[in-house]
mmCIF file of C-alpha atoms in Angstrom:
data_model
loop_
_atom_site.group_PDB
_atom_site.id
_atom_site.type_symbol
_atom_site.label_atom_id
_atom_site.label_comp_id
_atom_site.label_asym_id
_atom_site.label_seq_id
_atom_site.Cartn_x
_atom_site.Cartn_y
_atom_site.Cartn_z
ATOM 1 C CA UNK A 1 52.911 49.107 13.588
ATOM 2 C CA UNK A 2 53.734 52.098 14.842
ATOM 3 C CA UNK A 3 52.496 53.839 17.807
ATOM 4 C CA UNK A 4 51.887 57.158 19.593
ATOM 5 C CA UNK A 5 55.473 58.272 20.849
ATOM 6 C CA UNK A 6 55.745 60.234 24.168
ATOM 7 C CA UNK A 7 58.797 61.910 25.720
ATOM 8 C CA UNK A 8 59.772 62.324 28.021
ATOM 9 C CA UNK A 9 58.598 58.933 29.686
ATOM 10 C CA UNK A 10 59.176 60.204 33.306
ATOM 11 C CA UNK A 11 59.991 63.592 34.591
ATOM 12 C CA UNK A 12 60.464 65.013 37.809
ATOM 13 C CA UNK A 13 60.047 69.053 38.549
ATOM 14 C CA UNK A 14 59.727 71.172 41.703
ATOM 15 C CA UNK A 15 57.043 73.160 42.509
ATOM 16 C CA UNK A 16 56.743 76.520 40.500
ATOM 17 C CA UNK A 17 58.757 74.617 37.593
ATOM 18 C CA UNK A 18 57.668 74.740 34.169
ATOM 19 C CA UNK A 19 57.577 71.118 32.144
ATOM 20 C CA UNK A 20 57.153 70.751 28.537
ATOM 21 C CA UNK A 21 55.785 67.525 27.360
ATOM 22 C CA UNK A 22 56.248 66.357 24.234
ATOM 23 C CA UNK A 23 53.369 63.827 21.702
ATOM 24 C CA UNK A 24 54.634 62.197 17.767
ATOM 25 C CA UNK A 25 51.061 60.688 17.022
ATOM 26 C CA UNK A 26 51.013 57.741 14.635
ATOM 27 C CA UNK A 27 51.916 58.057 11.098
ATOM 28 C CA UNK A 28 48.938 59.501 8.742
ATOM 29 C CA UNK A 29 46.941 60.341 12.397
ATOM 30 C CA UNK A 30 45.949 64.370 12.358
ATOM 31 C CA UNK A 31 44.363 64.671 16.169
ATOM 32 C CA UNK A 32 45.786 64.840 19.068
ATOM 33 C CA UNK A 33 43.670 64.160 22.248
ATOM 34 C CA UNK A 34 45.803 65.012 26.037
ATOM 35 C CA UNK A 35 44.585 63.257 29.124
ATOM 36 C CA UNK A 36 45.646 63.505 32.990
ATOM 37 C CA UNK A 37 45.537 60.744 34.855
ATOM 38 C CA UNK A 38 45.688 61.036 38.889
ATOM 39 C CA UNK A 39 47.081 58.586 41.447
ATOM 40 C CA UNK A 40 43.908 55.952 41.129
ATOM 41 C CA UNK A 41 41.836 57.641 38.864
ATOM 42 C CA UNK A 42 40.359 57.789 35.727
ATOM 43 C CA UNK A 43 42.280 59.880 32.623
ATOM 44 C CA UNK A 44 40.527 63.247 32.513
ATOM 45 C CA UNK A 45 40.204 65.262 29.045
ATOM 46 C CA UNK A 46 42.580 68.084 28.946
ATOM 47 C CA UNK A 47 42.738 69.314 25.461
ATOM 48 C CA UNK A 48 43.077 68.201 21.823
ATOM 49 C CA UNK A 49 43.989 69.481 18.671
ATOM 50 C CA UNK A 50 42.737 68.961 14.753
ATOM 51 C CA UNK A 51 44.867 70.110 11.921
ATOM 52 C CA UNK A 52 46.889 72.462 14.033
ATOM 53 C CA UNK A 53 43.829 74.034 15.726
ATOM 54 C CA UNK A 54 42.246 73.594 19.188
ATOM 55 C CA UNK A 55 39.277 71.133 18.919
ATOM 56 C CA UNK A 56 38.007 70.872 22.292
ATOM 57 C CA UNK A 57 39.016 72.204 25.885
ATOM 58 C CA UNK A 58 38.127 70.234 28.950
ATOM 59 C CA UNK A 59 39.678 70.460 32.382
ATOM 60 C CA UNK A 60 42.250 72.460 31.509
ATOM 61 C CA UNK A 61 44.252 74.194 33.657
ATOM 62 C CA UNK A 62 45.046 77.991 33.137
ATOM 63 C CA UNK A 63 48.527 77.454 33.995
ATOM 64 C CA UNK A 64 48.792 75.249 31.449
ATOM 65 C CA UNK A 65 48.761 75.395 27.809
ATOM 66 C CA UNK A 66 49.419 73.291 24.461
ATOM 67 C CA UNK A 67 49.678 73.408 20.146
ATOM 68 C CA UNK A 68 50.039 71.149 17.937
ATOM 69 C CA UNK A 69 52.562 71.805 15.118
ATOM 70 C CA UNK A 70 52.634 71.491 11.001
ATOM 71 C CA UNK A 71 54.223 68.141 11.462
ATOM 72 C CA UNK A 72 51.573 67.115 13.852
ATOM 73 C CA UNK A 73 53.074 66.729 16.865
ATOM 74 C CA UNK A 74 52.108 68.425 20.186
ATOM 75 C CA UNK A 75 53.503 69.504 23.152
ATOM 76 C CA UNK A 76 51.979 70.319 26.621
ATOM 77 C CA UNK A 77 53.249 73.736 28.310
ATOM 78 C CA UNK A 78 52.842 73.333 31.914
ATOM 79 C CA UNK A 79 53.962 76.432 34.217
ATOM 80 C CA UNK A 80 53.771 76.999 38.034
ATOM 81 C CA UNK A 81 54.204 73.313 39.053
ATOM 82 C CA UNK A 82 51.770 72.105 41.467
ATOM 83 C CA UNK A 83 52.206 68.836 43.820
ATOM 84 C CA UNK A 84 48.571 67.967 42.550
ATOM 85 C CA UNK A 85 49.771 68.297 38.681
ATOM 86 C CA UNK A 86 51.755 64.995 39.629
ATOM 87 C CA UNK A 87 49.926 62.522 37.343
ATOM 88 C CA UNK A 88 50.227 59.906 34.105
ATOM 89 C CA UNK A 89 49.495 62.622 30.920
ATOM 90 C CA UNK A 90 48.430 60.409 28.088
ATOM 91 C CA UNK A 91 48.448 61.502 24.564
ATOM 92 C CA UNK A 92 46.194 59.957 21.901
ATOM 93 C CA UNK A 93 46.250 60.441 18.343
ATOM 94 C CA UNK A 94 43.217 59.554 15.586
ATOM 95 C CA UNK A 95 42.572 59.583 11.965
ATOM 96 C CA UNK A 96 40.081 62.761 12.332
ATOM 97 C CA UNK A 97 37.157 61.528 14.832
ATOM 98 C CA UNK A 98 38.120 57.692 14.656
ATOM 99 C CA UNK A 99 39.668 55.127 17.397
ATOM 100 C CA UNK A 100 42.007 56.583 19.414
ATOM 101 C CA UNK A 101 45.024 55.441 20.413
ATOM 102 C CA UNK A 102 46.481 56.041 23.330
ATOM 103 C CA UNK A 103 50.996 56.632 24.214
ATOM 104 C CA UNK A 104 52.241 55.278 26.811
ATOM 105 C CA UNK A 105 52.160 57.786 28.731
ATOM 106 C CA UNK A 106 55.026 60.679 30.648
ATOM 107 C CA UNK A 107 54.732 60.657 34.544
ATOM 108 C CA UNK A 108 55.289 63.626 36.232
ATOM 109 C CA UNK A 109 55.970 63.693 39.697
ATOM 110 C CA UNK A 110 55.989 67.221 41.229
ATOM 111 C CA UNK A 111 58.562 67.536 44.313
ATOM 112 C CA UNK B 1 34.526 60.001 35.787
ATOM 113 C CA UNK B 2 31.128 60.611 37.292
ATOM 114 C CA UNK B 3 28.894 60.312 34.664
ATOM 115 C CA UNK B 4 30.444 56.890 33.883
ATOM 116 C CA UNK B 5 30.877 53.894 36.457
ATOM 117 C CA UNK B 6 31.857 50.783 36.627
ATOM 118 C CA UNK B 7 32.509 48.661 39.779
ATOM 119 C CA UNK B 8 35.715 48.835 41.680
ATOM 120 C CA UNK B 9 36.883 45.544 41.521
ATOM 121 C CA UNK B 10 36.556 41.642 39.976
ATOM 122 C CA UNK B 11 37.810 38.269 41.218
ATOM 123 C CA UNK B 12 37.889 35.672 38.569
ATOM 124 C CA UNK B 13 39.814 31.478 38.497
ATOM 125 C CA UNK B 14 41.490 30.994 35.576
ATOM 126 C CA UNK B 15 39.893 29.497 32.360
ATOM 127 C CA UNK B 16 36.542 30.848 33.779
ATOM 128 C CA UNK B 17 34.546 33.982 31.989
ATOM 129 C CA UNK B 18 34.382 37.572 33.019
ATOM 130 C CA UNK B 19 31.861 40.185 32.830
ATOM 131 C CA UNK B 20 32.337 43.682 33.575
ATOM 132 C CA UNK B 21 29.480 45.907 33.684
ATOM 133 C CA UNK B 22 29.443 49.902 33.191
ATOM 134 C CA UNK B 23 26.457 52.239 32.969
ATOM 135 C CA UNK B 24 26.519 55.663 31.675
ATOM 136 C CA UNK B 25 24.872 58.253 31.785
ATOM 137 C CA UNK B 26 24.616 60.393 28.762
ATOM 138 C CA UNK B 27 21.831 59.104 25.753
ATOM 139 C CA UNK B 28 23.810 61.376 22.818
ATOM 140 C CA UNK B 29 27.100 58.971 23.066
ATOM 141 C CA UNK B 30 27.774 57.956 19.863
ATOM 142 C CA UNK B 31 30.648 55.058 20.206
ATOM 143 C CA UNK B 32 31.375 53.282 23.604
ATOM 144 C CA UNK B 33 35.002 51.799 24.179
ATOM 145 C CA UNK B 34 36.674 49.566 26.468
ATOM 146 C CA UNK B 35 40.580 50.328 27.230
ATOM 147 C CA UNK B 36 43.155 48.168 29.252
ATOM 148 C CA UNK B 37 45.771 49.539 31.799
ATOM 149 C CA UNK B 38 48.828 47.544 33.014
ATOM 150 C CA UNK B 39 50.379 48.881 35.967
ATOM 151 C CA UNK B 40 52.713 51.306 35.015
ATOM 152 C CA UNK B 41 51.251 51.392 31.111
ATOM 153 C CA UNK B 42 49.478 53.055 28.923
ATOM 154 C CA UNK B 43 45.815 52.303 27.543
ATOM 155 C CA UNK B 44 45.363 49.788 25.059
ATOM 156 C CA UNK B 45 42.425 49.650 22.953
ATOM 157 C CA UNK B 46 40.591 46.574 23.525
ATOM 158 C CA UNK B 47 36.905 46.774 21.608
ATOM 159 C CA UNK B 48 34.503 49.363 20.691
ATOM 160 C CA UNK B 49 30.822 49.564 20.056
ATOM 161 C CA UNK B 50 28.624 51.945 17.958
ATOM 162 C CA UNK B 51 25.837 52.779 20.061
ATOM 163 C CA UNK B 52 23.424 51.675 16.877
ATOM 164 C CA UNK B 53 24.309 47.767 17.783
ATOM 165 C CA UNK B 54 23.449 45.585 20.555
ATOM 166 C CA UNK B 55 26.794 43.299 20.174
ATOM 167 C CA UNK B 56 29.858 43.049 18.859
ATOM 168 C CA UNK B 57 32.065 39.568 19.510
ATOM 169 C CA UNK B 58 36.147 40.151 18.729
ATOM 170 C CA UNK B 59 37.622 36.564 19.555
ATOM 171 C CA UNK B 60 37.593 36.465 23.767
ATOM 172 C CA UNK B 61 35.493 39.539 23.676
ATOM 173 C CA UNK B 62 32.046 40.436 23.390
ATOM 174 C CA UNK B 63 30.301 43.911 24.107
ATOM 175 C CA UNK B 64 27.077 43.681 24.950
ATOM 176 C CA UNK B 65 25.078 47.171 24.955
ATOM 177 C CA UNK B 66 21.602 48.261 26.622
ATOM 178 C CA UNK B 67 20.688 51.439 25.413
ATOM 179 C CA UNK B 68 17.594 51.723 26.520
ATOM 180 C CA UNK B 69 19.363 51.258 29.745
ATOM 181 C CA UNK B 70 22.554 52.907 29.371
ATOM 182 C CA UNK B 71 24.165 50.032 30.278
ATOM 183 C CA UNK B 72 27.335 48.554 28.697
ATOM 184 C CA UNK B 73 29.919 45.012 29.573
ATOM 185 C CA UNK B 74 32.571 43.932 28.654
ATOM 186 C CA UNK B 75 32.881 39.711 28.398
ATOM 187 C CA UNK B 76 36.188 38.002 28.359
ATOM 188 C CA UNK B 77 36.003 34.508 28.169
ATOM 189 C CA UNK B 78 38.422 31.787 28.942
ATOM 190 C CA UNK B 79 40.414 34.556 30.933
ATOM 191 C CA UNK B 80 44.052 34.018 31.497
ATOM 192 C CA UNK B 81 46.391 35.440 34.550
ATOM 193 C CA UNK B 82 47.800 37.767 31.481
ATOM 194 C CA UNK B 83 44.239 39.176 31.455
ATOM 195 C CA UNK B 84 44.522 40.762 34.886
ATOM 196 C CA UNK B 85 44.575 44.949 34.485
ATOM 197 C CA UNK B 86 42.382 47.579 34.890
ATOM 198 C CA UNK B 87 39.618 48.157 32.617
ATOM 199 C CA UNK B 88 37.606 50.844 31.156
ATOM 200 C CA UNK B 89 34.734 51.442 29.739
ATOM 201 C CA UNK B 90 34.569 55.123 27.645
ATOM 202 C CA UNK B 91 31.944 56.829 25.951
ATOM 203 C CA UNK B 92 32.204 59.289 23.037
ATOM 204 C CA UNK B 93 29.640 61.477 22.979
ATOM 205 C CA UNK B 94 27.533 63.258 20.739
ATOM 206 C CA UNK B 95 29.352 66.951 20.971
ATOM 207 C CA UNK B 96 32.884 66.861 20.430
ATOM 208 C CA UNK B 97 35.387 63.636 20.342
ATOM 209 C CA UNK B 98 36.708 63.716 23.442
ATOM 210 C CA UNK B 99 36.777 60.488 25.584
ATOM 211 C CA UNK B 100 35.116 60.368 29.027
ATOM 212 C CA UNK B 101 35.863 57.678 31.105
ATOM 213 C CA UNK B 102 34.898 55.568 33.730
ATOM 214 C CA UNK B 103 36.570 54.958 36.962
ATOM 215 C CA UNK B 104 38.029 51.750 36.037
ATOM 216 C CA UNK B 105 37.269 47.923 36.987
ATOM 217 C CA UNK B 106 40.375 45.848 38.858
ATOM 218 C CA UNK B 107 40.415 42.733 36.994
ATOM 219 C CA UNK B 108 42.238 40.007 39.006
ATOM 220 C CA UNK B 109 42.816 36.493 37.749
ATOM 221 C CA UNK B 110 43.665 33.748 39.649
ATOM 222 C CA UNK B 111 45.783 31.121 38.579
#
């Protein structure tokens, strides 16, 4: 079956880089759902997206930003690279409020 | 995540059962999951619960939930040295769709 597709799958910026990371949810699947995940944490709720609009917001950044587009996929702006944005950003996709399922993930590493 | 917790760690032999335990906080959650992480990987949906039932048994898994107090586990039985990952418990609540999460429980299994 298929699954949530992330790219990239690792990516490595400076600090004060922008990053641009890309979500292809699963087939029929019209939300998107972004998490951060810190060294040893938990995923945090960043953002997520139904039919093309903002759903809810959660610990967003300013500096960062995100749409999702008429084919469903999303992307994650993310500006003015910190060392602390170096983390595991999971995407999840769901058939409006149902299961979600998780990608496997894009770590960023922030030099 | 703060308002959901779960104990750091777990020690298991092979063949015998686990249990890991999670308590939450927030009476209005509406579904209650339980995710896997491999090191490295992403989150894979293991079980969920709807916060109207007491139990729900999937094969090596059974939920078991205490609403009265907040209290959710996770049972695997039989576990196997391929069960060893980190797992957590989530809770969907009321408002919105977004997941929060627990802090995660280090399964180890030893052979």
């Amino acid at each position: 079956a298929a699954g949530v597709i992330q790219s990239p799958r690792h990516l490595i910026k400076e600090k004060r880089e922008t990053a641009t990371l890309k979500c292809y949810p699963i087939p029929r699947h019209d939300t998107v759902y972004w998490y951060q995940q810190g060294p040893g944490q938990d995923p945090q709720f960043l953002i997520s997206f139904y039919e093309k609009m903002q759903s809810d917001k959660g610990s967003i950044p300013d500096r960062f930003s995100a749409q999702q587009f008429s084919d469903y996929h999303s992307e994650l702006n993310m500006s003015s690279l910190e060392l602390g944005d170096s983390a595991l950003y999971f995407c999840a996709s769901s058939l409006g409020d149902g299961e979600q399922f998780f990608g496997p993930g894009t770590r960023l590493t922030v030099l | 995540g703060e308002d959901v917790e779960q104990s750091l760690f777990l020690s298991v032999r092979e063949g015998d059962s686990s249990v890991i335990n999670c308590t939450y906080t927030d009476s209005s959650s509406t579904y209650l999951y339980w995710y896997k992480q491999e090191p490295g990987a992403g989150l894979q949906l293991l079980t969920y619960i709807f916060s109207n039932m007491d139990m729900k048994q999937d094969q090596r898994l059974t939920v078991l939930l205490n609403k009265k107090d907040k209290h959710l586990s996770l049972r695997i039985a039989d576990t196997q040295t391929g069960d060893s990952a980190i797992y957590f418990c989530a809770e969907r609540r009321n408002a919105g769709n977004m997941l929060t999460f627990g802090g995660g429980t280090r399964l180890m299994v030893k052979p």
